[in-house]
Coordinates of N, CA and C in Angstrom, one line a residue:
M1 N -15.5 -14.9 -20.9 CA -14.2 -14.3 -20.6 C -14.1 -14.2 -19.0
S2 N -12.9 -14.6 -18.5 CA -12.6 -14.4 -17.2 C -11.3 -13.7 -16.9
I3 N -11.4 -12.7 -15.9 CA -10.3 -11.9 -15.7 C -9.9 -12.0 -14.3
K4 N -8.7 -12.3 -13.9 CA -8.3 -12.5 -12.6 C -7.1 -11.5 -12.4
Q5 N -7.3 -10.6 -11.5 CA -6.2 -9.6 -11.2 C -6.1 -9.3 -9.8
N6 N -5.0 -8.6 -9.5 CA -4.8 -8.1 -8.1 C -5.3 -6.7 -7.9
K7 N -5.3 -6.2 -6.7 CA -5.8 -4.9 -6.4 C -5.3 -3.9 -7.2
G8 N -4.1 -3.7 -7.5 CA -3.5 -2.8 -8.3 C -3.9 -2.7 -9.7
E9 N -4.1 -3.9 -10.2 CA -4.5 -4.0 -11.7 C -6.1 -3.7 -11.8
W10 N -6.9 -4.1 -10.8 CA -8.3 -3.7 -10.8 C -8.4 -2.1 -10.6
S11 N -7.4 -1.6 -9.8 CA -7.5 -0.2 -9.7 C -7.4 0.7 -10.9
E12 N -6.7 0.1 -12.0 CA -6.5 0.7 -13.2 C -7.9 0.9 -13.8
L13 N -8.8 -0.2 -13.8 CA -10.2 -0.1 -14.3 C -11.1 0.7 -13.4
Y14 N -10.9 0.7 -12.1 CA -11.6 1.6 -11.3 C -11.4 3.1 -11.7
A15 N -10.1 3.5 -11.8 CA -9.8 4.8 -12.2 C -10.4 5.2 -13.6
F16 N -10.4 4.2 -14.5 CA -11.0 4.4 -15.9 C -12.6 4.7 -15.7
F17 N -13.2 3.8 -15.0 CA -14.6 4.0 -14.8 C -14.9 5.4 -14.0
K18 N -14.1 5.7 -13.1 CA -14.4 7.0 -12.4 C -14.1 8.3 -13.4
L19 N -13.1 8.1 -14.2 CA -12.8 9.3 -15.1 C -13.9 9.4 -16.2
V20 N -14.4 8.2 -16.7 CA -15.5 8.4 -17.6 C -16.7 9.0 -17.0
H21 N -17.1 8.7 -15.8 CA -18.1 9.3 -15.2 C -18.0 10.8 -15.0
A22 N -16.7 11.2 -14.5 CA -16.4 12.6 -14.1 C -16.2 13.4 -15.4
K23 N -15.7 12.8 -16.6 CA -15.4 13.5 -17.7 C -14.2 14.6 -17.6
K24 N -13.5 14.5 -16.4 CA -12.4 15.4 -16.3 C -11.2 14.7 -15.6
V25 N -10.0 15.3 -15.9 CA -8.9 14.7 -15.2 C -8.0 16.0 -14.8
S26 N -7.4 15.8 -13.6 CA -6.4 16.9 -13.2 C -5.1 16.3 -13.1
G27 N -4.2 17.2 -13.3 CA -2.8 16.8 -13.2 C -2.3 17.6 -12.0
C28 N -1.0 17.6 -11.9 CA -0.4 18.5 -10.8 C 1.0 19.1 -11.2
Y29 N 1.5 20.1 -10.6 CA 2.7 20.7 -10.9 C 3.7 19.9 -10.1
S30 N 5.0 20.2 -10.3 CA 6.1 19.5 -9.6 C 6.1 19.6 -8.0
N31 N 5.4 20.7 -7.6 CA 5.3 20.8 -6.1 C 3.9 20.1 -5.6
L32 N 3.3 19.4 -6.5 CA 2.2 18.5 -6.1 C 0.8 19.5 -6.0
E33 N 0.9 20.7 -6.4 CA -0.3 21.5 -6.4 C -1.0 21.1 -7.6
V34 N -2.4 20.9 -7.4 CA -3.3 20.4 -8.4 C -3.6 21.4 -9.3
N35 N -3.6 21.3 -10.7 CA -3.9 22.2 -11.6 C -5.4 22.2 -12.0
Q36 N -5.8 23.0 -12.8 CA -7.2 22.9 -13.4 C -7.5 21.7 -14.0
P37 N -8.8 21.1 -13.8 CA -9.1 20.0 -14.5 C -9.3 20.2 -16.0
L38 N -8.9 19.2 -16.8 CA -9.2 19.3 -18.3 C -10.2 18.3 -18.6
E39 N -11.0 18.7 -19.6 CA -12.1 17.9 -20.0 C -11.6 16.7 -20.9
I40 N -12.2 15.6 -20.5 CA -11.7 14.4 -21.4 C -12.8 14.3 -22.5
I41 N -12.1 14.0 -23.7 CA -12.9 13.9 -24.9 C -13.2 12.4 -25.1
S42 N -12.1 11.6 -25.0 CA -12.2 10.2 -25.4 C -11.2 9.4 -24.8
F43 N -11.3 8.0 -24.8 CA -10.4 7.1 -24.5 C -10.1 6.2 -25.7
K44 N -8.9 5.6 -25.6 CA -8.6 4.6 -26.7 C -8.0 3.3 -26.1
F45 N -8.6 2.1 -26.5 CA -8.1 0.8 -26.1 C -7.9 0.0 -27.3
L46 N -7.1 -1.1 -27.1 CA -7.2 -2.2 -28.2 C -8.2 -3.2 -27.8
S47 N -8.7 -3.8 -28.9 CA -9.8 -4.9 -28.6 C -9.0 -6.2 -28.2
Q48 N -9.6 -7.0 -27.3 CA -9.1 -8.3 -26.9 C -9.2 -9.2 -28.1
N49 N -10.3 -9.0 -28.9 CA -10.5 -10.0 -30.0 C -9.6 -9.9 -31.2
D50 N -9.3 -8.6 -31.7 CA -8.6 -8.5 -32.9 C -7.6 -7.4 -33.0
N51 N -7.3 -6.8 -31.8 CA -6.2 -5.7 -31.7 C -6.6 -4.5 -32.4
S52 N -7.9 -4.3 -32.8 CA -8.3 -3.1 -33.4 C -8.6 -2.1 -32.4
D53 N -8.7 -0.8 -32.8 CA -9.1 0.3 -31.8 C -10.4 0.3 -31.3
I54 N -10.6 0.6 -30.1 CA -11.9 0.8 -29.5 C -11.8 2.2 -29.0
I55 N -12.7 3.1 -29.5 CA -12.7 4.5 -29.1 C -13.9 4.7 -28.3
I56 N -13.7 5.3 -27.1 CA -14.8 5.6 -26.2 C -14.9 7.1 -26.1
S57 N -15.9 7.8 -26.7 CA -16.1 9.2 -26.7 C -17.2 9.5 -25.7
L58 N -17.0 10.8 -25.2 CA -18.0 11.1 -24.1 C -19.0 12.2 -24.5
S59 N -20.1 12.2 -24.3 CA -21.2 13.2 -24.5 C -21.6 13.6 -23.2
E60 N -22.6 14.4 -23.1 CA -23.2 15.0 -21.9 C -23.6 13.8 -20.8
K61 N -24.3 12.9 -21.4 CA -24.9 11.8 -20.5 C -24.4 10.4 -20.9
Y62 N -23.7 10.3 -22.0 CA -23.4 8.9 -22.6 C -21.9 8.7 -22.9
A63 N -21.4 7.5 -22.8 CA -20.1 7.0 -23.5 C -20.6 6.3 -24.7
I64 N -20.0 6.8 -25.8 CA -20.2 6.1 -27.1 C -19.0 5.3 -27.4
I65 N -19.2 4.0 -27.6 CA -18.1 3.0 -27.8 C -18.2 2.6 -29.2
K66 N -17.1 2.7 -29.9 CA -17.0 2.2 -31.3 C -15.8 1.5 -31.5
N67 N -16.0 0.3 -32.2 CA -14.9 -0.5 -32.7 C -15.1 -0.4 -34.3
K68 N -14.3 -1.3 -35.0 CA -14.3 -1.1 -36.4 C -15.6 -1.5 -37.0
L69 N -16.5 -2.3 -36.3 CA -17.9 -2.8 -36.9 C -19.0 -2.3 -36.1
N70 N -19.0 -2.1 -34.9 CA -20.1 -1.8 -34.0 C -20.0 -0.5 -33.2
T71 N -21.2 0.0 -32.7 CA -21.2 1.2 -31.9 C -22.2 0.7 -30.8
N72 N -21.9 1.1 -29.7 CA -22.8 1.0 -28.4 C -22.8 2.2 -27.5
T73 N -23.9 2.5 -27.0 CA -24.0 3.7 -26.1 C -24.3 3.2 -24.7
I74 N -23.6 3.7 -23.7 CA -23.7 3.3 -22.3 C -23.9 4.7 -21.5
P75 N -24.9 4.7 -20.6 CA -25.2 5.8 -19.9 C -24.0 6.1 -18.8
L76 N -23.6 7.4 -18.6 CA -22.4 7.6 -17.8 C -22.7 7.2 -16.4
E77 N -24.0 7.1 -16.0 CA -24.4 6.6 -14.7 C -24.0 5.2 -14.5
D78 N -24.0 4.4 -15.6 CA -23.6 3.0 -15.4 C -22.1 3.0 -15.2
Y79 N -21.3 3.9 -15.6 CA -19.9 3.9 -15.2 C -19.7 4.2 -13.7
H80 N -20.6 5.1 -13.3 CA -20.6 5.4 -11.8 C -20.9 4.2 -11.0
N81 N -21.9 3.5 -11.3 CA -22.3 2.3 -10.6 C -21.3 1.2 -10.6
I82 N -20.7 1.0 -11.8 CA -19.7 -0.1 -11.9 C -18.4 0.4 -11.0
S83 N -18.2 1.7 -11.1 CA -16.9 2.1 -10.3 C -17.2 1.8 -8.8
V84 N -18.4 2.0 -8.2 CA -18.7 1.7 -6.8 C -18.5 0.2 -6.5
T85 N -19.2 -0.6 -7.5 CA -19.0 -2.1 -7.3 C -17.5 -2.5 -7.3
T86 N -16.7 -2.0 -8.4 CA -15.3 -2.3 -8.4 C -14.5 -1.8 -7.3
F87 N -14.8 -0.6 -6.6 CA -14.1 -0.2 -5.5 C -14.4 -1.1 -4.3
N88 N -15.6 -1.5 -4.1 CA -16.0 -2.3 -3.0 C -15.3 -3.7 -3.1
K89 N -15.4 -4.2 -4.3 CA -14.7 -5.5 -4.5 C -13.2 -5.5 -4.4
I90 N -12.5 -4.4 -4.7 CA -11.1 -4.2 -4.5 C -10.8 -4.1 -3.0
I91 N -11.6 -3.3 -2.2 CA -11.3 -3.3 -0.9 C -11.4 -4.6 -0.2
N92 N -12.4 -5.3 -0.6 CA -12.7 -6.7 0.2 C -11.9 -7.9 -0.5
G93 N -11.2 -7.6 -1.6 CA -10.5 -8.8 -2.3 C -9.2 -9.0 -1.7
T94 N -8.7 -10.2 -1.9 CA -7.3 -10.6 -1.6 C -6.8 -11.4 -2.6
G95 N -5.3 -11.2 -2.7 CA -4.6 -11.8 -3.8 C -5.0 -11.5 -5.2
S96 N -5.1 -12.4 -6.1 CA -5.7 -12.2 -7.3 C -7.3 -12.8 -7.3
F97 N -8.1 -12.0 -7.8 CA -9.5 -12.3 -7.7 C -10.3 -11.8 -8.9
E98 N -11.4 -12.4 -9.1 CA -12.3 -11.9 -10.3 C -13.4 -11.0 -9.8
I99 N -13.9 -10.2 -10.7 CA -15.0 -9.3 -10.4 C -16.0 -9.6 -11.7
P100 N -16.9 -10.4 -11.5 CA -17.7 -10.9 -12.7 C -18.6 -9.7 -13.3
E101 N -19.0 -8.7 -12.4 CA -19.7 -7.6 -12.9 C -18.9 -6.7 -13.8
V102 N -17.6 -6.6 -13.5 CA -16.7 -5.8 -14.4 C -16.6 -6.5 -15.8
V103 N -16.4 -7.8 -15.8 CA -16.3 -8.7 -17.0 C -17.6 -8.5 -17.8
S104 N -18.8 -8.4 -17.2 CA -20.0 -8.2 -18.0 C -20.1 -6.8 -18.6
F105 N -19.7 -5.8 -17.9 CA -19.5 -4.4 -18.3 C -18.5 -4.3 -19.5
L106 N -17.4 -4.9 -19.4 CA -16.4 -4.8 -20.5 C -16.9 -5.4 -21.7
E107 N -17.7 -6.5 -21.6 CA -18.3 -7.0 -22.9 C -19.3 -6.0 -23.5
R108 N -19.9 -5.1 -22.8 CA -20.7 -4.0 -23.3 C -19.8 -3.0 -24.1
M109 N -18.5 -3.0 -23.7 CA -17.6 -2.1 -24.3 C -16.7 -2.8 -25.3
F110 N -17.2 -4.0 -25.9 CA -16.5 -4.7 -26.9 C -15.2 -5.2 -26.5
N111 N -15.1 -5.7 -25.1 CA -13.8 -6.3 -24.6 C -12.5 -5.6 -24.8
P112 N -12.3 -4.4 -24.2 CA -11.1 -3.7 -24.4 C -10.0 -4.5 -23.6
K113 N -8.7 -4.5 -24.1 CA -7.7 -5.1 -23.3 C -7.4 -4.1 -22.1
V114 N -7.4 -4.8 -21.0 CA -7.2 -4.1 -19.8 C -5.8 -4.3 -19.2
K115 N -5.0 -5.0 -19.8 CA -3.6 -5.1 -19.5 C -2.7 -4.8 -20.7
S116 N -1.9 -3.9 -20.6 CA -0.9 -3.5 -21.6 C 0.3 -4.5 -21.6
K117 N 1.1 -4.5 -22.7 CA 2.3 -5.3 -22.7 C 3.2 -4.6 -21.9
N118 N 4.2 -5.3 -21.3 CA 5.2 -4.8 -20.3 C 6.0 -3.5 -20.9
R119 N 6.2 -3.5 -22.2 CA 6.9 -2.5 -22.8 C 6.2 -1.1 -22.9
I120 N 4.8 -1.2 -22.7 CA 4.0 0.0 -22.8 C 3.8 0.5 -21.3
K121 N 4.3 1.8 -21.1 CA 4.3 2.3 -19.7 C 3.2 3.2 -19.4
R122 N 1.9 3.0 -20.0 CA 0.9 3.7 -19.8 C -0.3 2.8 -19.4
D123 N -1.2 3.2 -18.5 CA -2.3 2.4 -18.2 C -3.6 2.7 -18.9
L124 N -3.7 4.2 -19.2 CA -4.8 4.6 -19.9 C -4.3 5.6 -21.0
T125 N -5.1 5.5 -22.1 CA -4.8 6.5 -23.3 C -6.0 7.5 -23.3
I126 N -5.8 8.7 -23.1 CA -6.9 9.6 -23.0 C -6.6 10.8 -23.8
M127 N -7.7 11.2 -24.5 CA -7.6 12.5 -25.3 C -8.3 13.6 -24.5
I128 N -7.5 14.6 -24.1 CA -8.1 15.6 -23.2 C -8.1 16.9 -24.0
S129 N -9.0 17.8 -23.7 CA -9.2 19.1 -24.3 C -8.2 20.0 -23.5
D130 N -7.1 20.3 -24.2 CA -6.0 21.1 -23.7 C -6.0 22.4 -24.6
Y131 N -6.5 23.5 -24.0 CA -6.6 24.7 -24.8 C -5.4 25.4 -25.2
G132 N -4.3 24.9 -24.5 CA -3.0 25.4 -24.9 C -2.4 24.7 -26.2
L133 N -3.2 23.8 -26.7 CA -2.8 23.1 -27.9 C -3.6 23.4 -29.1
I134 N -3.1 23.4 -30.3 CA -3.8 23.6 -31.4 C -4.8 22.5 -31.8
E135 N -4.3 21.3 -31.6 CA -5.1 20.0 -31.7 C -5.0 19.2 -30.6
N136 N -6.1 18.6 -30.2 CA -6.1 17.6 -29.2 C -5.5 16.3 -29.6
Q137 N -4.8 15.7 -28.7 CA -4.0 14.5 -29.0 C -4.2 13.5 -27.8
Y138 N -4.0 12.1 -28.1 CA -4.1 11.2 -27.2 C -2.8 11.3 -26.3
R139 N -2.9 11.1 -24.9 CA -1.7 11.0 -24.0 C -1.8 9.9 -23.1
G140 N -0.8 9.4 -22.8 CA -0.7 8.1 -21.9 C -0.7 8.5 -20.5
F141 N -1.3 7.8 -19.6 CA -1.4 8.2 -18.2 C -1.1 6.8 -17.4
S142 N -0.4 7.0 -16.4 CA -0.2 5.8 -15.4 C -1.1 6.0 -14.2
V143 N -1.6 4.8 -13.7 CA -2.4 4.8 -12.5 C -1.7 4.3 -11.4
K144 N -1.5 4.9 -10.3 CA -0.8 4.4 -9.1 C -1.9 4.4 -8.0
S145 N -2.0 3.3 -7.3 CA -3.1 3.1 -6.3 C -2.6 2.7 -5.0
Y146 N -3.3 3.2 -4.0 CA -3.1 2.9 -2.6 C -4.1 1.9 -2.1
L147 N -5.0 1.3 -3.0 CA -6.0 0.4 -2.5 C -5.4 -0.9 -2.2
G148 N -4.4 -1.4 -2.7 CA -3.7 -2.7 -2.3 C -2.3 -2.3 -1.7
S149 N -1.4 -3.0 -2.1 CA 0.0 -2.8 -1.5 C 0.5 -1.5 -2.2
A150 N 1.5 -0.8 -1.4 CA 1.9 0.5 -1.8 C 2.5 0.4 -3.3
S151 N 2.2 1.3 -4.0 CA 2.7 1.3 -5.4 C 4.2 1.9 -5.5
S152 N 4.8 1.5 -6.5 CA 6.2 2.1 -6.8 C 6.2 2.9 -8.0
L153 N 7.1 3.8 -8.0 CA 7.3 4.7 -9.3 C 8.1 3.9 -10.3
L154 N 8.8 2.9 -10.0 CA 9.7 2.2 -10.8 C 9.1 0.8 -11.0
N155 N 9.0 0.4 -12.3 CA 8.6 -1.0 -12.5 C 9.8 -1.9 -12.6
A156 N 9.8 -3.0 -12.0 CA 11.0 -3.9 -12.0 C 10.9 -4.7 -13.2
S157 N 11.5 -4.3 -14.3 CA 11.6 -5.0 -15.5 C 12.9 -4.7 -16.2
Q158 N 13.2 -5.3 -17.4 CA 14.4 -5.1 -18.0 C 14.3 -3.7 -18.8
A159 N 13.2 -3.1 -19.0 CA 13.1 -1.7 -19.5 C 13.4 -0.7 -18.5
T160 N 13.4 -0.9 -17.2 CA 13.8 0.0 -16.1 C 15.3 0.1 -16.1
N161 N 15.8 1.4 -16.3 CA 17.2 1.6 -16.4 C 17.6 2.9 -15.7
F162 N 18.3 2.8 -14.5 CA 18.8 4.0 -13.9 C 20.2 3.9 -13.3
T163 N 20.8 5.0 -13.1 CA 22.2 4.9 -12.6 C 22.2 5.6 -11.2
F164 N 22.8 5.0 -10.2 CA 22.9 5.7 -8.8 C 24.3 5.5 -8.3
Q165 N 24.5 6.3 -7.2 CA 25.8 6.2 -6.5 C 25.5 6.2 -5.0
L166 N 26.1 5.4 -4.3 CA 26.0 5.2 -2.9 C 27.2 6.0 -2.2
K167 N 26.9 6.9 -1.3 CA 28.0 7.6 -0.5 C 27.8 7.3 1.0
N168 N 28.9 7.3 1.6 CA 29.0 7.0 3.0 C 29.0 8.3 3.8

């Protein structure tokens, strides 16, 4: 399998690798004040092979990856190492480029889809431990990166719809 992406697209995987290793995610309030980090329980992806779910659950030292037929265990330290490699390749990459080390790593994870369809507005699907909720649920997160070109909050597509008024 070969994956050729730009810096912004690779940044989504970089963020995923960092989050797996950290096992925590922080949000912020409307004034951009960072709130308390929440524990990450698991991630959900679709398989490149058959569109079945791949669930990545986190334990103290391992990520447990399950698809409908197989289970694999990867040390969290491996996620740290691949995040460092990915970051360095992003910084030094130009245009669309490949990162063979990431492709090999994704194969250990049963080849999750790294690009969502345009109509899906999330980059990562994460189950977090939110003590304010009765049950934990998966939530979608978008990744915005400054490692490549400046990111925008709006995606230029037919799904983007907003109204504005110009005043002199």
